[in-house]
GROMACS .gro file of C-alpha atoms in nm:
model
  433
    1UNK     CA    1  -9.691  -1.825   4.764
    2UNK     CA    2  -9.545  -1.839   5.086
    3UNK     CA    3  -9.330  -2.146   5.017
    4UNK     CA    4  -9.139  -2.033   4.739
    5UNK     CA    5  -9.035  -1.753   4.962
    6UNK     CA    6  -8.901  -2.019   5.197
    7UNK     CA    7  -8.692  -2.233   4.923
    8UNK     CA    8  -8.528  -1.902   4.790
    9UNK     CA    9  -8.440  -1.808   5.178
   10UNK     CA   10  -8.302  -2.154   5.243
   11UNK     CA   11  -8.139  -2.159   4.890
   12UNK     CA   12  -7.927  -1.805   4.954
   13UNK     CA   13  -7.840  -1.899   5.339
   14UNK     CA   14  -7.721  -2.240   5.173
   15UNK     CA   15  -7.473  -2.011   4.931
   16UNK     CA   16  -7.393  -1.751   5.161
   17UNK     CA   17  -7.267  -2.049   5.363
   18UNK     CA   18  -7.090  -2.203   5.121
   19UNK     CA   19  -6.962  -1.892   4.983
   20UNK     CA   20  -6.809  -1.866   5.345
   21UNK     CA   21  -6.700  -2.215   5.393
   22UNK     CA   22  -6.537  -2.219   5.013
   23UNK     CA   23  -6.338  -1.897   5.197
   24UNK     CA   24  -6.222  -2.038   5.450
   25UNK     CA   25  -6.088  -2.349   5.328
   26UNK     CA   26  -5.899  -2.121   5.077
   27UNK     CA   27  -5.752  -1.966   5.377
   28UNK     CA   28  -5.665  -2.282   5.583
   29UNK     CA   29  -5.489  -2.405   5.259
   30UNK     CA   30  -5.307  -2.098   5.179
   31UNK     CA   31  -5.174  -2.072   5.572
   32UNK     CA   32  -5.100  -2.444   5.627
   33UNK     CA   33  -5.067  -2.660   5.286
   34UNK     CA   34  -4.811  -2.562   5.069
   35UNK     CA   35  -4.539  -2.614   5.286
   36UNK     CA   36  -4.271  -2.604   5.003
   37UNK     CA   37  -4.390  -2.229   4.923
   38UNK     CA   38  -4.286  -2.124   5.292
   39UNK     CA   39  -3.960  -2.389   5.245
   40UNK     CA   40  -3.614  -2.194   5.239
   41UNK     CA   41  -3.442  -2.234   4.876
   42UNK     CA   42  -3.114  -2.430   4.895
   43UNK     CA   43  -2.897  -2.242   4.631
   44UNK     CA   44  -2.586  -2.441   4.598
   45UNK     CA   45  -2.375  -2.715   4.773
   46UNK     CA   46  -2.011  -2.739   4.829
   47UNK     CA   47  -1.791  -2.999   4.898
   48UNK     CA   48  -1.429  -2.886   5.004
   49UNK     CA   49  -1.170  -3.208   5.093
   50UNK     CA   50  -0.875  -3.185   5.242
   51UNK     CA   51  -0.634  -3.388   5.475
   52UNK     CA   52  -0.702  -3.148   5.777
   53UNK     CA   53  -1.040  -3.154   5.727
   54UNK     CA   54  -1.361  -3.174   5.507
   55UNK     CA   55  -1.600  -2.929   5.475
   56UNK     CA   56  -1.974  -2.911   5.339
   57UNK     CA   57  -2.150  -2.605   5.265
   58UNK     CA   58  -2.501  -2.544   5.157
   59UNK     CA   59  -2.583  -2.188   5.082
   60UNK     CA   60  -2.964  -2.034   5.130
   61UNK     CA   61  -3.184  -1.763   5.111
   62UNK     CA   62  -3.246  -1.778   5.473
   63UNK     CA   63  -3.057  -1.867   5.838
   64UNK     CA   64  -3.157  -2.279   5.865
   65UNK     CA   65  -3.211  -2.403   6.231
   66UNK     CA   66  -3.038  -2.796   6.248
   67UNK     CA   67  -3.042  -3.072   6.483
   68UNK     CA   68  -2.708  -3.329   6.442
   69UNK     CA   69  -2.578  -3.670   6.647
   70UNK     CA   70  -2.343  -3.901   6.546
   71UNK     CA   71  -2.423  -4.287   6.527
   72UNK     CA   72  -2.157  -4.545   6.640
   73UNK     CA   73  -2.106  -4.847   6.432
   74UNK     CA   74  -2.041  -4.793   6.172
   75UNK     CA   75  -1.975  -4.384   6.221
   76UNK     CA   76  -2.222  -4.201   6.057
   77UNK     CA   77  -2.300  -3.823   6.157
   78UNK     CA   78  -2.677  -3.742   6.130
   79UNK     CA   79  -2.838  -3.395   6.039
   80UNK     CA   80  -3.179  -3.282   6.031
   81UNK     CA   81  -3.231  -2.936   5.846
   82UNK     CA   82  -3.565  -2.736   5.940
   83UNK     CA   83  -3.714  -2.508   5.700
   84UNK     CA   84  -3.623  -2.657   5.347
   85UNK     CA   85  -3.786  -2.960   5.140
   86UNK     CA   86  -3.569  -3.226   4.932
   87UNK     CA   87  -3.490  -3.071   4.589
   88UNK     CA   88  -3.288  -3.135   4.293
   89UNK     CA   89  -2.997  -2.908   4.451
   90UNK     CA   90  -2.996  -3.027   4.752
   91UNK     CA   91  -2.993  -3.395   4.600
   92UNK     CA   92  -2.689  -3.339   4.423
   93UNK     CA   93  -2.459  -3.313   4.710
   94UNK     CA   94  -2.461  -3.696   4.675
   95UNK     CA   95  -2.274  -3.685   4.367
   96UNK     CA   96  -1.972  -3.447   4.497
   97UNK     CA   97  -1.861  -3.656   4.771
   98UNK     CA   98  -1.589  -3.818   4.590
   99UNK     CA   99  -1.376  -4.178   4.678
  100UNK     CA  100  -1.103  -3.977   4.781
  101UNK     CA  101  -1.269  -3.759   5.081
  102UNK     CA  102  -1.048  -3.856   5.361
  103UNK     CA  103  -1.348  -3.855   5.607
  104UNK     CA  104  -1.680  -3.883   5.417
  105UNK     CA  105  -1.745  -4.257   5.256
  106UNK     CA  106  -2.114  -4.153   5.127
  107UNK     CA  107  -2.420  -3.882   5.186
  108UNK     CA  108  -2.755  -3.999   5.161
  109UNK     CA  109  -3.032  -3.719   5.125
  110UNK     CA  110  -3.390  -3.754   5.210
  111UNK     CA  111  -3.736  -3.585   5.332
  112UNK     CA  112  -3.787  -3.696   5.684
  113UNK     CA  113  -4.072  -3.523   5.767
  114UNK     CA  114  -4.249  -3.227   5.662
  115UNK     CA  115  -4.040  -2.938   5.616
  116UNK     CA  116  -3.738  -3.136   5.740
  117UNK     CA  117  -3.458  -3.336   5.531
  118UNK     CA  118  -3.156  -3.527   5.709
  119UNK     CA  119  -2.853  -3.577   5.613
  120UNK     CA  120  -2.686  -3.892   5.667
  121UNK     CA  121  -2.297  -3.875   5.628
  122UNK     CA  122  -2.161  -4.220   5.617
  123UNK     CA  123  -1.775  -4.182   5.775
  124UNK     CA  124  -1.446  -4.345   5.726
  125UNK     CA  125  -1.316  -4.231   6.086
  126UNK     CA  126  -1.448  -4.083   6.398
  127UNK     CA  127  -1.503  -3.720   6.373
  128UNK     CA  128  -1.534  -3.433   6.560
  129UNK     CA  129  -1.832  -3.214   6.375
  130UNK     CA  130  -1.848  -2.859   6.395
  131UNK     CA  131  -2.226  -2.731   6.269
  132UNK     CA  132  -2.258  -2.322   6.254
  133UNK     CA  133  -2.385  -2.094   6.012
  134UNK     CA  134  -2.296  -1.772   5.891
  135UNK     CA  135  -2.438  -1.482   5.793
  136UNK     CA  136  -2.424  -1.358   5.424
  137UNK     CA  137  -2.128  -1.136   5.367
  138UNK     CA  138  -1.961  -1.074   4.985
  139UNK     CA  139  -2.091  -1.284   4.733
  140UNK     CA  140  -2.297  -1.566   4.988
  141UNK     CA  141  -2.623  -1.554   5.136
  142UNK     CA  142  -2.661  -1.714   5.419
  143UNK     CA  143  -2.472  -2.072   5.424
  144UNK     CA  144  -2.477  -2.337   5.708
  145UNK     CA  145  -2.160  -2.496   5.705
  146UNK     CA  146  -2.032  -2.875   5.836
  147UNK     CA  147  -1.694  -2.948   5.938
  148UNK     CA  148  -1.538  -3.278   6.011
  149UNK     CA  149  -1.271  -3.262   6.172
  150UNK     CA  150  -1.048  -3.615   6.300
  151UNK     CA  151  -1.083  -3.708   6.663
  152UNK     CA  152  -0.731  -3.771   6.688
  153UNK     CA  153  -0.598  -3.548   6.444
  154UNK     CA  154  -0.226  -3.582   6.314
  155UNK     CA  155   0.088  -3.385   6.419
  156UNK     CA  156   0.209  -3.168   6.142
  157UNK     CA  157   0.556  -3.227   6.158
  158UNK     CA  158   0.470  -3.620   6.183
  159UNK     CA  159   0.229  -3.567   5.869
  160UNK     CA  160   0.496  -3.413   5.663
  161UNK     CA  161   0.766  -3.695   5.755
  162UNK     CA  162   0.521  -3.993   5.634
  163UNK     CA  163   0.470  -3.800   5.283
  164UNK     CA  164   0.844  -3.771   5.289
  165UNK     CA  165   0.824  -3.370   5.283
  166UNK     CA  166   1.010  -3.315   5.597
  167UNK     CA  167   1.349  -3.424   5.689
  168UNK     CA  168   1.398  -3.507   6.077
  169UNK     CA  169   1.800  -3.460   6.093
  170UNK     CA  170   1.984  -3.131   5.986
  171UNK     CA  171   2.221  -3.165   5.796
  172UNK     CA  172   2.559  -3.077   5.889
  173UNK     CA  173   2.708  -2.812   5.641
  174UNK     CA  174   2.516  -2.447   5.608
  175UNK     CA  175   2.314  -2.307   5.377
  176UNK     CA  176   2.575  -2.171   5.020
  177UNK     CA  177   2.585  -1.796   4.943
  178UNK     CA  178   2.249  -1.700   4.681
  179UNK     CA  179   2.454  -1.542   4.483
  180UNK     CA  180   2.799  -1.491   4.414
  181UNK     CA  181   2.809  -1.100   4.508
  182UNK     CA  182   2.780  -1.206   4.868
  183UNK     CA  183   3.103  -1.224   5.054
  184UNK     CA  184   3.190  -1.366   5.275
  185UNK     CA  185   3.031  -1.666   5.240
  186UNK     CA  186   2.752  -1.754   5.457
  187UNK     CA  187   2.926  -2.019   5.673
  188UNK     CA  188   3.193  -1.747   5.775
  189UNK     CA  189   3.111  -1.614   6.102
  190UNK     CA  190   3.148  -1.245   6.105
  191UNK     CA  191   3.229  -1.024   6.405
  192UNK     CA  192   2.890  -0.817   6.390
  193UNK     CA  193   2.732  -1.137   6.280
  194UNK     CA  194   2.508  -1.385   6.500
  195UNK     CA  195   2.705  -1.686   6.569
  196UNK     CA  196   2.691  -1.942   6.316
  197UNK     CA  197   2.483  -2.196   6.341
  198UNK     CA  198   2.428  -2.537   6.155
  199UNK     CA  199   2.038  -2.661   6.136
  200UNK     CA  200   1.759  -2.689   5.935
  201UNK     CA  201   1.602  -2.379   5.807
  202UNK     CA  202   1.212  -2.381   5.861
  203UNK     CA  203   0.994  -2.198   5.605
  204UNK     CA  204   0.597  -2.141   5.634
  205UNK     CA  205   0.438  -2.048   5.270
  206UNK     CA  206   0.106  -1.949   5.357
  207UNK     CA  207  -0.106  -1.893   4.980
  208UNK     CA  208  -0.414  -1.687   5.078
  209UNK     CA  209  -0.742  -1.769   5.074
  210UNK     CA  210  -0.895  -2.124   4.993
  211UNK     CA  211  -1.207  -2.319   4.987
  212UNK     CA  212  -1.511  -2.067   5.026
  213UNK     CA  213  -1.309  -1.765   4.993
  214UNK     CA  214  -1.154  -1.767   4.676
  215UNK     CA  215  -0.939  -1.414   4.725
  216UNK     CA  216  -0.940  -1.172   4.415
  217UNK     CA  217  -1.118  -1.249   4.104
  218UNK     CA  218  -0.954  -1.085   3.795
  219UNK     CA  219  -1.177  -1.005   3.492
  220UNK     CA  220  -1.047  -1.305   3.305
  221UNK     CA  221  -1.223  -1.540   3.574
  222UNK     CA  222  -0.920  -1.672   3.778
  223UNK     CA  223  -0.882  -1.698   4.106
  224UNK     CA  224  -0.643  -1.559   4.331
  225UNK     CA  225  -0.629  -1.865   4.580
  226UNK     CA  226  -0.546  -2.088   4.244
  227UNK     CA  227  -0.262  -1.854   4.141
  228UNK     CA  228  -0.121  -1.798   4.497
  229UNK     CA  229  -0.090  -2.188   4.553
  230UNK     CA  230   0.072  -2.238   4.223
  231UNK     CA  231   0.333  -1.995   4.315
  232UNK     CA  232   0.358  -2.149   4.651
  233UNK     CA  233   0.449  -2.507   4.503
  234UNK     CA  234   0.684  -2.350   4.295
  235UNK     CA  235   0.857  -2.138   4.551
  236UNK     CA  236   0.833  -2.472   4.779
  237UNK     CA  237   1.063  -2.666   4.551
  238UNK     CA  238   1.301  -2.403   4.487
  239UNK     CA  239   1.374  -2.339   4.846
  240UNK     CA  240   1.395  -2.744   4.863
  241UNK     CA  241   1.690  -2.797   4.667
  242UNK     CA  242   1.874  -2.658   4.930
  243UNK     CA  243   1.980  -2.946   5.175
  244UNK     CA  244   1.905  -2.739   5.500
  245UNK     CA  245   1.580  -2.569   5.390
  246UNK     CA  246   1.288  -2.731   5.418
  247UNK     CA  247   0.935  -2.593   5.372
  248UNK     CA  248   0.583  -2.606   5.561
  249UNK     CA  249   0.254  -2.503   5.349
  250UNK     CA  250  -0.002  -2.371   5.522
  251UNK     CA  251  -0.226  -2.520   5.315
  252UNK     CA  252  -0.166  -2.763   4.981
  253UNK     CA  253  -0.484  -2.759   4.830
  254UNK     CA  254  -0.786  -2.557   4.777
  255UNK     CA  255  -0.940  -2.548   5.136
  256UNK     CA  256  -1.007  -2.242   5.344
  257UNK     CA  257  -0.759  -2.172   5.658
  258UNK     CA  258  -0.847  -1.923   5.932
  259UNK     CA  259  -0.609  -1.689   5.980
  260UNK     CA  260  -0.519  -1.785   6.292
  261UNK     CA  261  -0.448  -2.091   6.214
  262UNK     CA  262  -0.188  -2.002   5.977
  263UNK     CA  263  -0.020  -1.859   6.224
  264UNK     CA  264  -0.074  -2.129   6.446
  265UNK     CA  265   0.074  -2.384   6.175
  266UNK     CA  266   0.401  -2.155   6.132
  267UNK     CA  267   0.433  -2.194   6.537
  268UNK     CA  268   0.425  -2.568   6.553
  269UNK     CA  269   0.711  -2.643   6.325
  270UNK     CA  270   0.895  -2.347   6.472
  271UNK     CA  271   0.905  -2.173   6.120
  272UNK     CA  272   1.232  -1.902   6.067
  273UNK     CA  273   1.024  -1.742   5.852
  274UNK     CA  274   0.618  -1.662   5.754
  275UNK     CA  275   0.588  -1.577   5.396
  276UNK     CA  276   0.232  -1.520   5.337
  277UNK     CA  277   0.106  -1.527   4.911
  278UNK     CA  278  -0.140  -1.295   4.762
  279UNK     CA  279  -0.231  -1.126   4.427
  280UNK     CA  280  -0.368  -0.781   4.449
  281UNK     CA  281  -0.717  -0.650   4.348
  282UNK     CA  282  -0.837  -0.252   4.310
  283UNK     CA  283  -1.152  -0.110   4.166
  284UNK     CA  284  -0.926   0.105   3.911
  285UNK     CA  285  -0.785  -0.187   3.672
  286UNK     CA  286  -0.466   0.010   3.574
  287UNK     CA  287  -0.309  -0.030   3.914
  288UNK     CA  288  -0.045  -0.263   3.871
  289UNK     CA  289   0.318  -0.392   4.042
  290UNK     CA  290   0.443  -0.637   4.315
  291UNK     CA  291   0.438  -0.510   4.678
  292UNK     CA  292   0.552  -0.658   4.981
  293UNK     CA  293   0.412  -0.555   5.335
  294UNK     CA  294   0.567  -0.574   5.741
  295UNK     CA  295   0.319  -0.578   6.053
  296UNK     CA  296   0.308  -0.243   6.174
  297UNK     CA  297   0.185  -0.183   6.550
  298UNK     CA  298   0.133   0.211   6.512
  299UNK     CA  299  -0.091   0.234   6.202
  300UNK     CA  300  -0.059   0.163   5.849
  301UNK     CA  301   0.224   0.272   5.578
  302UNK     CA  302  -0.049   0.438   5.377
  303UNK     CA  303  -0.417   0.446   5.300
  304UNK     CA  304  -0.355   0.171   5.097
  305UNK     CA  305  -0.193  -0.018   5.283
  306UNK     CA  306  -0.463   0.015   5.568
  307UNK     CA  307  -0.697  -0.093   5.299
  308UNK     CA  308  -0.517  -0.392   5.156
  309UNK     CA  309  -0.469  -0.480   5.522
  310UNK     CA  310  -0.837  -0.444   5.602
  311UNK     CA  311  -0.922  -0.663   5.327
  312UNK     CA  312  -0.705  -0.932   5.379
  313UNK     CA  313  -0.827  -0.943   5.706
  314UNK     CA  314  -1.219  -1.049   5.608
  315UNK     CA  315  -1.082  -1.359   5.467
  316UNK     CA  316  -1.229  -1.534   5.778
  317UNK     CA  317  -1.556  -1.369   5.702
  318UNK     CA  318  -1.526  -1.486   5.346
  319UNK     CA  319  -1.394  -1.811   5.421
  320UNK     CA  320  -1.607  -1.884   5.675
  321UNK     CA  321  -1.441  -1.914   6.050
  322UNK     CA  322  -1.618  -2.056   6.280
  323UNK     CA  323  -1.612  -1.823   6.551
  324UNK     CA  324  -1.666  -1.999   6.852
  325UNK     CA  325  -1.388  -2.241   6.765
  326UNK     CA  326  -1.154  -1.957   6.793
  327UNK     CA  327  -0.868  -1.969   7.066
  328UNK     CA  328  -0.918  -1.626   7.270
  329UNK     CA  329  -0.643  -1.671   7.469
  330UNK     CA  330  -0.394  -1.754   7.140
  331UNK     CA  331  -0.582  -1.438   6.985
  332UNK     CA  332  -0.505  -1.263   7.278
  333UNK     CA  333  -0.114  -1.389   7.287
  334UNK     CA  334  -0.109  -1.258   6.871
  335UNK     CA  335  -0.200  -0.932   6.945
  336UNK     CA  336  -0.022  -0.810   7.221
  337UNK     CA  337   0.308  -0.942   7.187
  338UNK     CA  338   0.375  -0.861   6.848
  339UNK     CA  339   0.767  -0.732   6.914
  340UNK     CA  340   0.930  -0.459   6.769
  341UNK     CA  341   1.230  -0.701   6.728
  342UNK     CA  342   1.030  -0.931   6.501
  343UNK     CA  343   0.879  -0.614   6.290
  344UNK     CA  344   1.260  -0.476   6.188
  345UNK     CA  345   1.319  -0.827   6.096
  346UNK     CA  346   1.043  -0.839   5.863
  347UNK     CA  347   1.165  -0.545   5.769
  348UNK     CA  348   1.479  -0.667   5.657
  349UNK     CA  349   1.316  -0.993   5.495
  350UNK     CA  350   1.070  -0.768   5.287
  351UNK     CA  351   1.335  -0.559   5.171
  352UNK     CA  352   1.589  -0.852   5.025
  353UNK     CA  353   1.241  -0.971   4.904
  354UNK     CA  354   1.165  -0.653   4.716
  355UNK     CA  355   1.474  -0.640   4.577
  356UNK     CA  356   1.448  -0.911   4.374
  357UNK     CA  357   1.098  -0.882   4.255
  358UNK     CA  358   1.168  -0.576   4.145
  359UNK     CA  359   1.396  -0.734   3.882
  360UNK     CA  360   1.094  -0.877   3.687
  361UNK     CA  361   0.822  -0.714   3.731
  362UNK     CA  362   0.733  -0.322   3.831
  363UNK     CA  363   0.754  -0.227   4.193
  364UNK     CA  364   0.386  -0.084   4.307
  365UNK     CA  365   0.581   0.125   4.583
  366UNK     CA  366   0.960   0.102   4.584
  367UNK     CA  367   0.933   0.006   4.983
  368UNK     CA  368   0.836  -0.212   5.241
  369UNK     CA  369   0.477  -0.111   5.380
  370UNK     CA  370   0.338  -0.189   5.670
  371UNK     CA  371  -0.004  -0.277   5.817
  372UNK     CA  372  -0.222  -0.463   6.060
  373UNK     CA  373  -0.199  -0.747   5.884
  374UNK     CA  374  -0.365  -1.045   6.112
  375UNK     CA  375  -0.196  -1.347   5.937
  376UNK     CA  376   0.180  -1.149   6.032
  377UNK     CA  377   0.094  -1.138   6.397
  378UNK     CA  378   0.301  -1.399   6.506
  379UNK     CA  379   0.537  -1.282   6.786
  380UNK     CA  380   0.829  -1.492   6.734
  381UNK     CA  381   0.861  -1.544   6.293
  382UNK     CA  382   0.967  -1.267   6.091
  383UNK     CA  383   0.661  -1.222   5.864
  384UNK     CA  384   0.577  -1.082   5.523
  385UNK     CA  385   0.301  -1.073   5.297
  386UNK     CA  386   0.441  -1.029   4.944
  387UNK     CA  387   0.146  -0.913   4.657
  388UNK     CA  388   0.266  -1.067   4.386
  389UNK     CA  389   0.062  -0.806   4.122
  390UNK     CA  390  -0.270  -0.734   4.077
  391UNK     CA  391  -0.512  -1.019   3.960
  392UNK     CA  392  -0.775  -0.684   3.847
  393UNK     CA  393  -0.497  -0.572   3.611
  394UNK     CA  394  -0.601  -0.746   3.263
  395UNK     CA  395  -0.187  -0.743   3.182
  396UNK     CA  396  -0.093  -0.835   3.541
  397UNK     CA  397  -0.369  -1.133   3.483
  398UNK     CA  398  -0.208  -1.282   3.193
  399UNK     CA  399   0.119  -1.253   3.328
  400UNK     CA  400  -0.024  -1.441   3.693
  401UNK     CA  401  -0.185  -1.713   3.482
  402UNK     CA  402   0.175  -1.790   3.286
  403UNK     CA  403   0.420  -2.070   3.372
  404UNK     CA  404   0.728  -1.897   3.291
  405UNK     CA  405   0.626  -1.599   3.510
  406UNK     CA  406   0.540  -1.764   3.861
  407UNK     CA  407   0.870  -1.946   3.796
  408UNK     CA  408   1.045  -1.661   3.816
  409UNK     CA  409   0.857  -1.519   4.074
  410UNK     CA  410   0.927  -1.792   4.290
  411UNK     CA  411   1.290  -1.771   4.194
  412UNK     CA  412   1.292  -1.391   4.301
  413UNK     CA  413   1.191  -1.463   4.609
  414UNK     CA  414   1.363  -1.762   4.697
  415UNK     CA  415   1.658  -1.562   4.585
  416UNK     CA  416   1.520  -1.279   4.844
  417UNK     CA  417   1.505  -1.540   5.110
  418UNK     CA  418   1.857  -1.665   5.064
  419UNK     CA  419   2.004  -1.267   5.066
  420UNK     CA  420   1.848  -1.247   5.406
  421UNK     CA  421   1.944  -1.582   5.567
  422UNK     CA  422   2.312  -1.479   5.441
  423UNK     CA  423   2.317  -1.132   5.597
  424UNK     CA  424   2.098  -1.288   5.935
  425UNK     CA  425   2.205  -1.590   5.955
  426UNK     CA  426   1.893  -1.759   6.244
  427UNK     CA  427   2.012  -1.807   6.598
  428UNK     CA  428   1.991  -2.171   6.734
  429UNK     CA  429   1.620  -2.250   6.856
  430UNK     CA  430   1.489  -2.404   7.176
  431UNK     CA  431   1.141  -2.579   7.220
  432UNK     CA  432   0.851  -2.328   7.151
  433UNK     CA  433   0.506  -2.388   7.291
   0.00000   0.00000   0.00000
């Protein structure tokens, strides 16, 4: 009797121990083998060209960790990405890169290893990479971002001269009165008058917003950045058919800018004036009307102009700045000498500006306002950031999205532009930095 005993005894240690082993290996899988469970989700991929420089996004659900070189002949730039596995998103980045990327030929996507895919970007030129991510603010989650950026990247001025945009000589005569109201003409120097002066006027029409940040969104679906730009091109060739104007867009396509470097671009083709472009947004869709806004050193106009301001000034957030590329010491050189010289001349601008706005569409405040506005910072341009209506305003939407109506929103302010030029007429220039 004694034996059966025995076989039962071995017969439950031999299922108690698999019972334990079966466990166990449940465990060990769980912790170690689906890899793809623990994988970070790749949520979208963006692709944003441009002759400055292209840029490649790829948004997440967490902060990716990345290792990148760059491989000499033929130039390719190599990226491994921790933390995600090779998926159907993440595969169709191959398909965006299109013929005409100035600086990306080809991507090729694959699994390198286990929890690890590399990106190989195939080049047309030597680049200078820039690899950061950024933390999820609006809209994103978190998104790790590539720029490529030329080694030897082009002068502006010498950019806009090959595409036959830019005229090197001045032309001798001056600029012709806007409109026939203003007398004397503007060639006739005036006692109280700056001296007159015969050269090319420089303009910088910065549309907001661009690339990742795409501004306002109205409830019809458009975009501010879209609307802005349009209105930029036409204001562009308005001010153009003037023989000493000529005209320098911060941006001509649907890239994202820092602020800064708006500011920056305005500087290096020593601009007379900064005229920034935006279309207003408020939680309340009845607000509507144009507005134009002046830097202010002492505090905003109003709350709402402290708020507007505020918001304008998260477009690098939005956009996606790379911090660290920033220049402190230019940031520094923005902020504190800011002159109240250039502020009354913005002044003046905003007002001739208003003016004429006001002759097509309603007037949100029936003055200049002021705030710290970062992109009117620079020291040395009068600056002014005109909102052309509100993109939240169903009616104001319609009207943004129509031909006839950024025509002659352009026209206002080119008209605005002129008025001020023939009241202050621009000194002669020397060499800025």
């Amino acid at each position: 009797m004694s034996e059966p005993t025995e076989i039962r005894s071995k017969s439950v240690k031999a299922k108690v121990r698999r019972t334990v082993l079966k466990a166990g290996g449940t465990l060990l899988i769980s912790l170690f083998s689906p890899l793809s469970a623990l994988a970070s989700q790749i949520l979208a991929v963006r692709v944003w060209p441009a002759d400055e420089y292209t840029r490649v996004t790829l948004e997440n659900d967490a902060n990716l960790k990345t290792n990148h070189f760059i491989i000499k002949n033929p130039e390719r730039l190599v990226v491994d990405v921790e933390g995600i596995e090779l998926g159907p998103t993440l595969k169709s980045l191959v398909a965006k890169i299109q013929p005409n990327d100035p600086y990306i030929k080809q991507v090729r996507v694959g699994q390198n290893r286990p929890n690890v895919v590399r990106l190989v970007f195939d080049l047309k030129e030597e680049v200078n990479p820039q690899v950061f991510t950024l933390a999820p603010v609006g809209e994103y989650q978190h998104r790790l971002v590539f720029d490529l950026y030329p080694v030897n990247p082009p002068d502006p001025i010498a950019a806009l001269i090959e595409k036959g945009q830019w005229s090197i000589d001045a032309p001798t005569d001056t600029l012709p009165p806007p409109v026939a109201e203003i007398k004397p003409p503007y060639a006739e120097p005036k006692a109280d008058r700056a001296p007159q002066v015969n050269r090319m006027l420089t303009i910088a029409l910065d549309p907001g917003h661009g690339g990742e940040d795409p501004g306002a969104v109205g409830r019809g679906g458009s975009y501010e950045k879209n609307i802005v730009l349009a209105i930029a091109k036409r204001l562009k060739a308005k001010l153009e058919q003037h023989p000493n104007m000529r005209v320098m867009l911060t941006r001509d396509g649907d890239y994202f800018v820092p602020l800064h470097v708006r500011v920056q671009k305005a500087r290096k083709v020593q601009a007379d004036l900064f005229v920034s472009i935006h279309a207003d947004a408020f939680v309340q869709p009845t607000a509507n009307g144009s507005s134009v806004f002046a830097l202010s050193e002492k505090g905003a106009s109003s709350t709402a102009a402290r708020w507007l301001a505020n918001k304008e000034n998260a477009a690098d957030l939005i956009g996606g700045a790379n911090i660290k590329n920033h220049d402190k010491q230019l940031a520094s050189v923005l902020l504190d000498l800011s002159t109240t010289a250039q502020i009354n001349d913005s002044l003046k601008l905003g007002k001739a500006v208003l003016n004429e706005i006001g002759g097509i569409n309603r007037l949100h405040k029936g003055a200049v306002e002021q705030a710290g506005f970062a992109v009117l910072k620079a020291p040395d341009i009068p600056s002014i950031l005109i909102e052309t209506a509100f993109i939240s305003n169903p009616a104001e939407e319609a009207r943004l999205n129509d031909d006839a109506y950024q025509d002659r929103m352009a026209d206002a302010v080119s008209q605005g532009i002129r008025k001020y030029f023939a009241k202050n007429p621009p000194l002669a220039k020397g060499k800025m930095m």
